[in-house]
């Protein structure tokens, strides 16, 4: 039974193996048949693609051949056109050569004709000279002389007529220009005085300003150089001085002292020094404002400072800075009318009296000092010349200088503009101070009380008490010998010694 089972198992295995082998072979044959079909199909498609590619290549070759033929035809046509154009140009060049030959021959014929004409004219001139017994130059000269005699009278009359018309026209034009400038420039006319008033708050303040035995008011007078009067006008303190800068310093000092309330000699000196600095700032501001009003930029700061000092200077009672600004406006108008340099004219008019700020420090006429200072501080030369030449002792070399002269006369000659007596008074006061300052050892000197007193402060290191007495006598003697004045002049020499030390 077991054997039978084994045999059956073996037979089963054999049958299974044979069937699987048969199946495998059957699948292999099927795969080969399918692969053969695929290969044949691929060969057919490849043959189709190759045929299509050959057909496309043939078409491209045909198109390229056609394009090449078309290009060759275009090149041939272009070549033919170039040949035709070249032949046309050659023909034109031949024509030009023929024409140039004709022109050259015509020029030669013209030159021959000109030579013949010259010969004929020369022969005719020789014949005329023989007949008239005159050369060509002599004949021309005689003809000119005859013509000159005929027209000289007419020309002389015409010139005289034109000169008279020019003078009349110039006078009318000048009058019109000056009148127009004066009408357009209308400024306030004010007479500067030599006194300034400061209002008192109460009677107690007046006593404090005077101080014990008058020491405060004396200290203030010494520090400022101003004559101070407290009893002349009720409710006011009157400051009297011919120098406006001193009066302004004194006014500011008094106002600061009354506002602060501390009034004693030490405080007075501090306040006066502070007021002097404030006035210095006001001087600079006044110069800048004047330049800005006139419209002149680029003025050096040193010139602006001197210009600002003119705010506190007067000429015959007329404020010099206002006078200069007024002149600058009028000068600009006239310069524009006559065609002069407007900027140069206005600049020179504004600074023409610059020397008046220094006449008490430098010798010489103010217009010469003006020119010197303008050159020193870098102003343009044409401005310096015009400012220097605004008076008759220097010849005017430019139109701008003449305009400055004209407007200076206009500004000064208006009614009420100047006060000669006030100017003479100021000159006498300056002369008194200059006499005192001419001695050695003088610190500062002030002419006060309308010229009735000269107050002189000396340097204690150089002048002792005995020398101070001798100095007062010498100053009085020099005043007597060099000045004419009514009444008497008091010479007050002050010597003050101070000892200062600091505790550390």
GROMACS .gro file of C-alpha atoms in nm:
model
  504
    1UNK     CA    1   0.000   0.000   0.000
    2UNK     CA    2   0.280   0.224   0.086
    3UNK     CA    3   0.458   0.136  -0.233
    4UNK     CA    4   0.148   0.207  -0.430
    5UNK     CA    5   0.123   0.544  -0.268
    6UNK     CA    6   0.484   0.618  -0.352
    7UNK     CA    7   0.435   0.510  -0.710
    8UNK     CA    8   0.127   0.724  -0.744
    9UNK     CA    9   0.313   1.019  -0.599
   10UNK     CA   10   0.598   0.971  -0.843
   11UNK     CA   11   0.354   0.938  -1.133
   12UNK     CA   12   0.175   1.252  -1.013
   13UNK     CA   13   0.502   1.443  -0.995
   14UNK     CA   14   0.597   1.335  -1.344
   15UNK     CA   15   0.263   1.431  -1.486
   16UNK     CA   16   0.285   1.770  -1.313
   17UNK     CA   17   0.640   1.834  -1.437
   18UNK     CA   18   0.546   1.741  -1.793
   19UNK     CA   19   0.244   1.961  -1.793
   20UNK     CA   20   0.439   2.257  -1.660
   21UNK     CA   21   0.709   2.208  -1.922
   22UNK     CA   22   0.448   2.199  -2.195
   23UNK     CA   23   0.289   2.511  -2.068
   24UNK     CA   24   0.626   2.692  -2.050
   25UNK     CA   25   0.710   2.601  -2.408
   26UNK     CA   26   0.366   2.710  -2.523
   27UNK     CA   27   0.415   3.055  -2.358
   28UNK     CA   28   0.765   3.089  -2.505
   29UNK     CA   29   0.633   3.024  -2.857
   30UNK     CA   30   0.356   3.278  -2.803
   31UNK     CA   31   0.605   3.540  -2.684
   32UNK     CA   32   0.831   3.485  -2.983
   33UNK     CA   33   0.534   3.518  -3.222
   34UNK     CA   34   0.432   3.843  -3.052
   35UNK     CA   35   0.787   3.976  -3.062
   36UNK     CA   36   0.814   3.897  -3.430
   37UNK     CA   37   0.495   4.086  -3.495
   38UNK     CA   38   0.621   4.387  -3.298
   39UNK     CA   39   0.951   4.379  -3.491
   40UNK     CA   40   0.774   4.371  -3.825
   41UNK     CA   41   0.548   4.654  -3.715
   42UNK     CA   42   0.846   4.863  -3.602
   43UNK     CA   43   1.026   4.796  -3.935
   44UNK     CA   44   0.722   4.916  -4.127
   45UNK     CA   45   0.697   5.235  -3.915
   46UNK     CA   46   1.069   5.299  -3.956
   47UNK     CA   47   1.041   5.262  -4.331
   48UNK     CA   48   0.754   5.512  -4.329
   49UNK     CA   49   0.955   5.761  -4.120
   50UNK     CA   50   1.257   5.724  -4.349
   51UNK     CA   51   1.038   5.781  -4.653
   52UNK     CA   52   0.880   6.088  -4.492
   53UNK     CA   53   1.222   6.225  -4.397
   54UNK     CA   54   1.351   6.178  -4.751
   55UNK     CA   55   1.046   6.352  -4.885
   56UNK     CA   56   1.094   6.647  -4.642
   57UNK     CA   57   1.464   6.671  -4.726
   58UNK     CA   58   1.379   6.682  -5.095
   59UNK     CA   59   1.132   6.965  -5.033
   60UNK     CA   60   1.388   7.166  -4.830
   61UNK     CA   61   1.650   7.117  -5.097
   62UNK     CA   62   1.404   7.237  -5.361
   63UNK     CA   63   1.316   7.547  -5.158
   64UNK     CA   64   1.683   7.624  -5.096
   65UNK     CA   65   1.753   7.595  -5.465
   66UNK     CA   66   1.468   7.832  -5.545
   67UNK     CA   67   1.596   8.086  -5.284
   68UNK     CA   68   1.946   8.067  -5.427
   69UNK     CA   69   1.818   8.130  -5.775
   70UNK     CA   70   1.615   8.431  -5.654
   71UNK     CA   71   1.922   8.577  -5.477
   72UNK     CA   72   2.138   8.526  -5.781
   73UNK     CA   73   1.879   8.706  -5.988
   74UNK     CA   74   1.872   9.000  -5.740
   75UNK     CA   75   2.250   9.021  -5.742
   76UNK     CA   76   2.252   9.018  -6.117
   77UNK     CA   77   1.994   9.299  -6.130
   78UNK     CA   78   2.194   9.503  -5.879
   79UNK     CA   79   2.509   9.452  -6.076
   80UNK     CA   80   2.333   9.569  -6.391
   81UNK     CA   81   2.206   9.882  -6.215
   82UNK     CA   82   2.555   9.961  -6.084
   83UNK     CA   83   2.697   9.926  -6.430
   84UNK     CA   84   2.434  10.163  -6.568
   85UNK     CA   85   2.498  10.419  -6.291
   86UNK     CA   86   2.874  10.398  -6.343
   87UNK     CA   87   2.830  10.465  -6.711
   88UNK     CA   88   2.606  10.766  -6.628
   89UNK     CA   89   2.865  10.906  -6.385
   90UNK     CA   90   3.142  10.864  -6.638
   91UNK     CA   91   2.934  11.055  -6.887
   92UNK     CA   92   2.870  11.338  -6.639
   93UNK     CA   93   3.239  11.360  -6.554
   94UNK     CA   94   3.320  11.391  -6.920
   95UNK     CA   95   3.066  11.674  -6.950
   96UNK     CA   96   3.219  11.852  -6.647
   97UNK     CA   97   3.566  11.826  -6.792
   98UNK     CA   98   3.443  11.982  -7.114
   99UNK     CA   99   3.272  12.265  -6.925
  100UNK     CA  100   3.579  12.336  -6.711
  101UNK     CA  101   3.789  12.362  -7.023
  102UNK     CA  102   3.540  12.611  -7.166
  103UNK     CA  103   3.547  12.812  -6.841
  104UNK     CA  104   3.925  12.824  -6.838
  105UNK     CA  105   3.926  12.949  -7.190
  106UNK     CA  106   3.660  13.210  -7.099
  107UNK     CA  107   3.869  13.330  -6.801
  108UNK     CA  108   4.171  13.371  -7.022
  109UNK     CA  109   3.964  13.577  -7.265
  110UNK     CA  110   3.834  13.792  -6.973
  111UNK     CA  111   4.186  13.856  -6.846
  112UNK     CA  112   4.289  13.965  -7.192
  113UNK     CA  113   3.991  14.203  -7.207
  114UNK     CA  114   4.076  14.345  -6.861
  115UNK     CA  115   4.435  14.407  -6.966
  116UNK     CA  116   4.313  14.587  -7.278
  117UNK     CA  117   4.074  14.804  -7.070
  118UNK     CA  118   4.355  14.892  -6.826
  119UNK     CA  119   4.578  14.995  -7.113
  120UNK     CA  120   4.300  15.210  -7.258
  121UNK     CA  121   4.232  15.380  -6.921
  122UNK     CA  122   4.603  15.443  -6.865
  123UNK     CA  123   4.636  15.602  -7.207
  124UNK     CA  124   4.323  15.814  -7.146
  125UNK     CA  125   4.456  15.930  -6.805
  126UNK     CA  126   4.790  16.024  -6.959
  127UNK     CA  127   4.615  16.224  -7.229
  128UNK     CA  128   4.393  16.401  -6.970
  129UNK     CA  129   4.695  16.486  -6.753
  130UNK     CA  130   4.872  16.630  -7.057
  131UNK     CA  131   4.566  16.839  -7.149
  132UNK     CA  132   4.490  16.962  -6.791
  133UNK     CA  133   4.854  16.977  -6.686
  134UNK     CA  134   4.752  16.813  -6.355
  135UNK     CA  135   4.822  16.472  -6.209
  136UNK     CA  136   4.543  16.257  -6.072
  137UNK     CA  137   4.644  16.328  -5.711
  138UNK     CA  138   4.658  16.704  -5.772
  139UNK     CA  139   4.317  16.701  -5.938
  140UNK     CA  140   4.167  16.504  -5.647
  141UNK     CA  141   4.318  16.744  -5.394
  142UNK     CA  142   4.183  17.053  -5.575
  143UNK     CA  143   3.841  16.893  -5.599
  144UNK     CA  144   3.844  16.821  -5.223
  145UNK     CA  145   3.948  17.181  -5.147
  146UNK     CA  146   3.667  17.321  -5.358
  147UNK     CA  147   3.417  17.086  -5.193
  148UNK     CA  148   3.546  17.174  -4.844
  149UNK     CA  149   3.506  17.550  -4.912
  150UNK     CA  150   3.154  17.495  -5.038
  151UNK     CA  151   3.028  17.291  -4.743
  152UNK     CA  152   3.242  17.429  -4.455
  153UNK     CA  153   2.995  17.703  -4.373
  154UNK     CA  154   2.700  17.464  -4.380
  155UNK     CA  155   2.883  17.211  -4.158
  156UNK     CA  156   2.981  17.482  -3.906
  157UNK     CA  157   2.622  17.601  -3.877
  158UNK     CA  158   2.496  17.246  -3.842
  159UNK     CA  159   2.749  17.164  -3.567
  160UNK     CA  160   2.660  17.481  -3.374
  161UNK     CA  161   2.292  17.400  -3.400
  162UNK     CA  162   2.346  17.041  -3.282
  163UNK     CA  163   2.562  17.157  -2.989
  164UNK     CA  164   2.298  17.404  -2.874
  165UNK     CA  165   2.026  17.141  -2.905
  166UNK     CA  166   2.242  16.890  -2.712
  167UNK     CA  167   2.301  17.141  -2.431
  168UNK     CA  168   1.933  17.225  -2.405
  169UNK     CA  169   1.837  16.859  -2.412
  170UNK     CA  170   2.105  16.765  -2.157
  171UNK     CA  171   1.997  17.042  -1.918
  172UNK     CA  172   1.633  16.940  -1.947
  173UNK     CA  173   1.717  16.571  -1.903
  174UNK     CA  174   1.941  16.639  -1.601
  175UNK     CA  175   1.678  16.860  -1.440
  176UNK     CA  176   1.412  16.595  -1.501
  177UNK     CA  177   1.627  16.315  -1.356
  178UNK     CA  178   1.723  16.512  -1.044
  179UNK     CA  179   1.368  16.638  -0.986
  180UNK     CA  180   1.229  16.286  -1.026
  181UNK     CA  181   1.481  16.146  -0.778
  182UNK     CA  182   1.400  16.419  -0.525
  183UNK     CA  183   1.025  16.359  -0.561
  184UNK     CA  184   1.062  15.981  -0.526
  185UNK     CA  185   1.293  16.011  -0.223
  186UNK     CA  186   1.111  16.197   0.050
  187UNK     CA  187   1.265  16.148   0.394
  188UNK     CA  188   1.213  16.301   0.734
  189UNK     CA  189   1.424  16.607   0.817
  190UNK     CA  190   1.519  16.618   1.183
  191UNK     CA  191   1.768  16.837   1.365
  192UNK     CA  192   1.988  16.649   1.610
  193UNK     CA  193   2.020  16.816   1.952
  194UNK     CA  194   2.294  16.802   2.210
  195UNK     CA  195   2.079  16.703   2.508
  196UNK     CA  196   1.890  16.389   2.612
  197UNK     CA  197   1.626  16.365   2.883
  198UNK     CA  198   1.570  16.071   3.120
  199UNK     CA  199   1.245  16.063   3.318
  200UNK     CA  200   1.269  16.021   3.694
  201UNK     CA  201   1.036  15.785   3.877
  202UNK     CA  202   1.026  15.993   4.196
  203UNK     CA  203   1.221  16.250   4.397
  204UNK     CA  204   1.383  15.979   4.606
  205UNK     CA  205   1.550  15.836   4.296
  206UNK     CA  206   1.695  16.178   4.218
  207UNK     CA  207   1.860  16.188   4.559
  208UNK     CA  208   2.003  15.839   4.514
  209UNK     CA  209   2.145  15.935   4.175
  210UNK     CA  210   2.312  16.244   4.324
  211UNK     CA  211   2.449  16.042   4.616
  212UNK     CA  212   2.612  16.155   4.936
  213UNK     CA  213   2.789  16.486   4.871
  214UNK     CA  214   2.729  16.428   4.500
  215UNK     CA  215   2.968  16.133   4.472
  216UNK     CA  216   2.735  15.920   4.254
  217UNK     CA  217   2.665  16.187   3.998
  218UNK     CA  218   3.031  16.288   3.988
  219UNK     CA  219   3.132  15.926   3.934
  220UNK     CA  220   2.876  15.894   3.653
  221UNK     CA  221   2.999  16.215   3.490
  222UNK     CA  222   3.361  16.097   3.507
  223UNK     CA  223   3.275  15.755   3.360
  224UNK     CA  224   3.060  15.883   3.072
  225UNK     CA  225   3.198  16.230   2.998
  226UNK     CA  226   2.847  16.374   2.999
  227UNK     CA  227   2.723  16.681   3.186
  228UNK     CA  228   2.432  16.566   3.406
  229UNK     CA  229   2.174  16.820   3.529
  230UNK     CA  230   1.914  16.704   3.779
  231UNK     CA  231   1.746  17.032   3.888
  232UNK     CA  232   1.690  17.212   3.557
  233UNK     CA  233   1.371  17.028   3.453
  234UNK     CA  234   1.123  16.889   3.712
  235UNK     CA  235   1.084  16.511   3.688
  236UNK     CA  236   1.370  16.471   3.440
  237UNK     CA  237   1.745  16.431   3.437
  238UNK     CA  238   1.907  16.618   3.147
  239UNK     CA  239   2.219  16.471   2.982
  240UNK     CA  240   2.421  16.727   2.788
  241UNK     CA  241   2.707  16.643   2.551
  242UNK     CA  242   2.802  16.723   2.194
  243UNK     CA  243   2.889  16.354   2.140
  244UNK     CA  244   2.573  16.146   2.078
  245UNK     CA  245   2.751  15.819   2.165
  246UNK     CA  246   2.840  15.946   2.510
  247UNK     CA  247   2.482  16.065   2.564
  248UNK     CA  248   2.347  15.725   2.460
  249UNK     CA  249   2.586  15.543   2.696
  250UNK     CA  250   2.486  15.778   2.979
  251UNK     CA  251   2.114  15.734   2.906
  252UNK     CA  252   2.135  15.353   2.907
  253UNK     CA  253   2.349  15.360   3.222
  254UNK     CA  254   2.098  15.579   3.407
  255UNK     CA  255   1.803  15.366   3.304
  256UNK     CA  256   1.979  15.045   3.416
  257UNK     CA  257   2.082  15.201   3.747
  258UNK     CA  258   1.729  15.325   3.820
  259UNK     CA  259   1.584  14.987   3.729
  260UNK     CA  260   1.837  14.797   3.942
  261UNK     CA  261   1.820  15.036   4.239
  262UNK     CA  262   2.182  14.982   4.348
  263UNK     CA  263   2.358  15.313   4.288
  264UNK     CA  264   2.714  15.361   4.409
  265UNK     CA  265   3.048  15.439   4.237
  266UNK     CA  266   3.153  15.075   4.196
  267UNK     CA  267   2.815  14.975   4.049
  268UNK     CA  268   2.816  15.283   3.825
  269UNK     CA  269   3.142  15.176   3.661
  270UNK     CA  270   3.005  14.826   3.595
  271UNK     CA  271   2.682  14.959   3.445
  272UNK     CA  272   2.864  15.213   3.224
  273UNK     CA  273   3.086  14.937   3.087
  274UNK     CA  274   2.780  14.723   3.014
  275UNK     CA  275   2.605  15.018   2.846
  276UNK     CA  276   2.910  15.077   2.626
  277UNK     CA  277   2.891  14.714   2.509
  278UNK     CA  278   2.520  14.753   2.435
  279UNK     CA  279   2.584  15.067   2.232
  280UNK     CA  280   2.858  14.880   2.044
  281UNK     CA  281   2.605  14.611   1.949
  282UNK     CA  282   2.360  14.881   1.840
  283UNK     CA  283   2.633  15.033   1.621
  284UNK     CA  284   2.683  14.702   1.439
  285UNK     CA  285   2.307  14.653   1.402
  286UNK     CA  286   2.262  15.006   1.263
  287UNK     CA  287   2.527  14.946   0.996
  288UNK     CA  288   2.370  14.615   0.891
  289UNK     CA  289   2.021  14.769   0.881
  290UNK     CA  290   2.142  15.059   0.664
  291UNK     CA  291   2.312  14.822   0.416
  292UNK     CA  292   2.003  14.601   0.408
  293UNK     CA  293   1.772  14.899   0.347
  294UNK     CA  294   1.982  15.022   0.057
  295UNK     CA  295   2.021  14.669  -0.085
  296UNK     CA  296   2.401  14.638  -0.080
  297UNK     CA  297   2.540  14.299   0.020
  298UNK     CA  298   2.896  14.183   0.076
  299UNK     CA  299   3.014  14.490   0.272
  300UNK     CA  300   3.309  14.398   0.501
  301UNK     CA  301   3.220  14.391   0.871
  302UNK     CA  302   3.477  14.662   0.955
  303UNK     CA  303   3.310  14.901   0.713
  304UNK     CA  304   2.967  14.811   0.852
  305UNK     CA  305   3.092  14.895   1.202
  306UNK     CA  306   3.216  15.237   1.095
  307UNK     CA  307   2.890  15.290   0.908
  308UNK     CA  308   2.691  15.208   1.222
  309UNK     CA  309   2.889  15.467   1.420
  310UNK     CA  310   2.749  15.732   1.187
  311UNK     CA  311   2.411  15.678   1.356
  312UNK     CA  312   2.555  15.876   1.648
  313UNK     CA  313   2.730  16.140   1.436
  314UNK     CA  314   2.586  16.463   1.305
  315UNK     CA  315   2.697  16.705   1.037
  316UNK     CA  316   2.557  17.057   1.080
  317UNK     CA  317   2.281  16.902   1.290
  318UNK     CA  318   2.196  16.640   1.023
  319UNK     CA  319   2.226  16.273   1.119
  320UNK     CA  320   2.509  16.135   0.904
  321UNK     CA  321   2.371  15.781   0.871
  322UNK     CA  322   2.025  15.902   0.765
  323UNK     CA  323   2.194  16.143   0.524
  324UNK     CA  324   2.400  15.855   0.376
  325UNK     CA  325   2.100  15.622   0.336
  326UNK     CA  326   1.899  15.899   0.174
  327UNK     CA  327   2.187  15.970  -0.064
  328UNK     CA  328   2.219  15.600  -0.156
  329UNK     CA  329   1.852  15.580  -0.257
  330UNK     CA  330   1.870  15.895  -0.471
  331UNK     CA  331   2.205  15.792  -0.622
  332UNK     CA  332   2.060  15.458  -0.730
  333UNK     CA  333   1.768  15.630  -0.904
  334UNK     CA  334   1.993  15.875  -1.091
  335UNK     CA  335   2.246  15.605  -1.183
  336UNK     CA  336   1.970  15.393  -1.332
  337UNK     CA  337   1.848  15.688  -1.541
  338UNK     CA  338   2.192  15.788  -1.678
  339UNK     CA  339   2.323  15.434  -1.733
  340UNK     CA  340   2.588  15.431  -1.456
  341UNK     CA  341   2.672  15.131  -1.238
  342UNK     CA  342   2.384  15.127  -0.988
  343UNK     CA  343   2.549  14.900  -0.729
  344UNK     CA  344   2.878  15.097  -0.727
  345UNK     CA  345   2.692  15.429  -0.702
  346UNK     CA  346   2.469  15.318  -0.413
  347UNK     CA  347   2.762  15.154  -0.230
  348UNK     CA  348   2.978  15.469  -0.262
  349UNK     CA  349   2.690  15.698  -0.157
  350UNK     CA  350   2.625  15.487   0.152
  351UNK     CA  351   2.988  15.498   0.272
  352UNK     CA  352   3.098  15.838   0.135
  353UNK     CA  353   3.102  16.000   0.484
  354UNK     CA  354   3.265  15.700   0.656
  355UNK     CA  355   3.558  15.920   0.758
  356UNK     CA  356   3.331  16.130   0.983
  357UNK     CA  357   3.328  15.837   1.226
  358UNK     CA  358   3.706  15.877   1.260
  359UNK     CA  359   3.774  16.251   1.225
  360UNK     CA  360   3.817  16.275   1.603
  361UNK     CA  361   4.077  15.994   1.587
  362UNK     CA  362   4.261  16.060   1.259
  363UNK     CA  363   4.394  16.375   1.098
  364UNK     CA  364   4.273  16.475   0.753
  365UNK     CA  365   3.956  16.555   0.566
  366UNK     CA  366   3.674  16.310   0.609
  367UNK     CA  367   3.646  16.212   0.240
  368UNK     CA  368   4.017  16.128   0.223
  369UNK     CA  369   3.978  15.917   0.537
  370UNK     CA  370   3.675  15.748   0.377
  371UNK     CA  371   3.878  15.645   0.071
  372UNK     CA  372   4.166  15.525   0.288
  373UNK     CA  373   3.943  15.312   0.513
  374UNK     CA  374   3.751  15.162   0.220
  375UNK     CA  375   4.074  15.051   0.054
  376UNK     CA  376   4.212  14.922   0.385
  377UNK     CA  377   3.913  14.699   0.452
  378UNK     CA  378   3.877  14.560   0.100
  379UNK     CA  379   3.602  14.762  -0.067
  380UNK     CA  380   3.616  14.778  -0.451
  381UNK     CA  381   3.851  15.045  -0.587
  382UNK     CA  382   3.576  15.212  -0.791
  383UNK     CA  383   3.370  15.252  -0.472
  384UNK     CA  384   3.667  15.399  -0.284
  385UNK     CA  385   3.736  15.645  -0.566
  386UNK     CA  386   3.374  15.761  -0.594
  387UNK     CA  387   3.352  15.813  -0.215
  388UNK     CA  388   3.687  15.993  -0.202
  389UNK     CA  389   3.598  16.223  -0.494
  390UNK     CA  390   3.264  16.353  -0.364
  391UNK     CA  391   3.417  16.693  -0.273
  392UNK     CA  392   3.564  16.949  -0.512
  393UNK     CA  393   3.924  16.931  -0.387
  394UNK     CA  394   3.959  16.592  -0.564
  395UNK     CA  395   3.886  16.564  -0.936
  396UNK     CA  396   3.598  16.331  -1.022
  397UNK     CA  397   3.713  16.057  -1.260
  398UNK     CA  398   3.388  15.863  -1.302
  399UNK     CA  399   3.018  15.918  -1.358
  400UNK     CA  400   2.951  15.751  -1.023
  401UNK     CA  401   3.163  16.012  -0.839
  402UNK     CA  402   2.974  16.296  -1.010
  403UNK     CA  403   2.642  16.141  -0.905
  404UNK     CA  404   2.766  16.124  -0.543
  405UNK     CA  405   2.849  16.497  -0.558
  406UNK     CA  406   2.505  16.580  -0.693
  407UNK     CA  407   2.305  16.380  -0.439
  408UNK     CA  408   2.526  16.506  -0.155
  409UNK     CA  409   2.437  16.862  -0.250
  410UNK     CA  410   2.068  16.771  -0.285
  411UNK     CA  411   2.050  16.601   0.056
  412UNK     CA  412   2.238  16.880   0.232
  413UNK     CA  413   2.056  17.173   0.071
  414UNK     CA  414   1.700  17.075   0.156
  415UNK     CA  415   1.533  17.324   0.395
  416UNK     CA  416   1.595  17.238   0.759
  417UNK     CA  417   1.840  16.959   0.680
  418UNK     CA  418   2.139  17.125   0.842
  419UNK     CA  419   2.214  17.360   1.128
  420UNK     CA  420   2.543  17.542   1.084
  421UNK     CA  421   2.550  17.691   1.435
  422UNK     CA  422   2.513  17.344   1.593
  423UNK     CA  423   2.799  17.213   1.380
  424UNK     CA  424   3.023  17.503   1.479
  425UNK     CA  425   2.945  17.432   1.845
  426UNK     CA  426   3.039  17.066   1.806
  427UNK     CA  427   3.364  17.161   1.631
  428UNK     CA  428   3.459  17.391   1.919
  429UNK     CA  429   3.389  17.114   2.170
  430UNK     CA  430   3.602  16.868   1.975
  431UNK     CA  431   3.883  17.123   1.954
  432UNK     CA  432   3.880  17.163   2.334
  433UNK     CA  433   3.912  16.787   2.384
  434UNK     CA  434   4.186  16.759   2.121
  435UNK     CA  435   4.390  17.028   2.298
  436UNK     CA  436   4.364  16.839   2.627
  437UNK     CA  437   4.447  16.503   2.464
  438UNK     CA  438   4.762  16.647   2.303
  439UNK     CA  439   4.945  16.629   2.639
  440UNK     CA  440   5.116  16.314   2.770
  441UNK     CA  441   4.967  16.111   3.053
  442UNK     CA  442   4.603  16.184   2.963
  443UNK     CA  443   4.364  15.892   3.005
  444UNK     CA  444   4.052  16.065   2.868
  445UNK     CA  445   3.909  16.413   2.853
  446UNK     CA  446   3.559  16.555   2.817
  447UNK     CA  447   3.435  16.900   2.720
  448UNK     CA  448   3.120  16.962   2.924
  449UNK     CA  449   2.888  17.244   3.032
  450UNK     CA  450   2.859  17.376   2.675
  451UNK     CA  451   3.236  17.421   2.654
  452UNK     CA  452   3.273  17.609   2.982
  453UNK     CA  453   3.464  17.322   3.144
  454UNK     CA  454   3.721  17.065   3.031
  455UNK     CA  455   3.736  16.762   3.259
  456UNK     CA  456   4.066  16.572   3.223
  457UNK     CA  457   4.136  16.229   3.377
  458UNK     CA  458   4.508  16.146   3.400
  459UNK     CA  459   4.697  15.820   3.448
  460UNK     CA  460   4.817  15.818   3.812
  461UNK     CA  461   5.123  15.610   3.721
  462UNK     CA  462   5.252  15.888   3.493
  463UNK     CA  463   5.118  16.207   3.655
  464UNK     CA  464   5.166  16.284   4.025
  465UNK     CA  465   4.982  16.552   4.223
  466UNK     CA  466   5.230  16.830   4.146
  467UNK     CA  467   5.239  16.735   3.780
  468UNK     CA  468   4.858  16.746   3.772
  469UNK     CA  469   4.864  17.108   3.890
  470UNK     CA  470   5.124  17.199   3.627
  471UNK     CA  471   4.928  17.008   3.361
  472UNK     CA  472   4.610  17.208   3.436
  473UNK     CA  473   4.802  17.533   3.393
  474UNK     CA  474   4.963  17.413   3.065
  475UNK     CA  475   4.626  17.308   2.918
  476UNK     CA  476   4.469  17.642   3.015
  477UNK     CA  477   4.762  17.830   2.858
  478UNK     CA  478   4.731  17.636   2.533
  479UNK     CA  479   4.355  17.696   2.518
  480UNK     CA  480   4.412  18.070   2.567
  481UNK     CA  481   4.671  18.083   2.289
  482UNK     CA  482   4.492  17.870   2.030
  483UNK     CA  483   4.117  17.937   2.074
  484UNK     CA  484   3.881  18.233   2.079
  485UNK     CA  485   3.588  18.205   2.317
  486UNK     CA  486   3.361  18.419   2.533
  487UNK     CA  487   3.391  18.407   2.913
  488UNK     CA  488   3.618  18.157   3.089
  489UNK     CA  489   3.689  17.785   3.052
  490UNK     CA  490   3.752  17.576   3.364
  491UNK     CA  491   4.025  17.310   3.331
  492UNK     CA  492   3.956  17.035   3.585
  493UNK     CA  493   4.237  16.776   3.610
  494UNK     CA  494   4.138  16.466   3.808
  495UNK     CA  495   4.392  16.218   3.943
  496UNK     CA  496   4.262  15.908   4.117
  497UNK     CA  497   4.478  15.637   4.271
  498UNK     CA  498   4.329  15.296   4.336
  499UNK     CA  499   4.482  15.003   4.519
  500UNK     CA  500   4.325  14.667   4.428
  501UNK     CA  501   4.407  14.331   4.589
  502UNK     CA  502   4.224  13.995   4.601
  503UNK     CA  503   4.184  13.771   4.906
  504UNK     CA  504   4.235  13.408   4.809
   0.00000   0.00000   0.00000
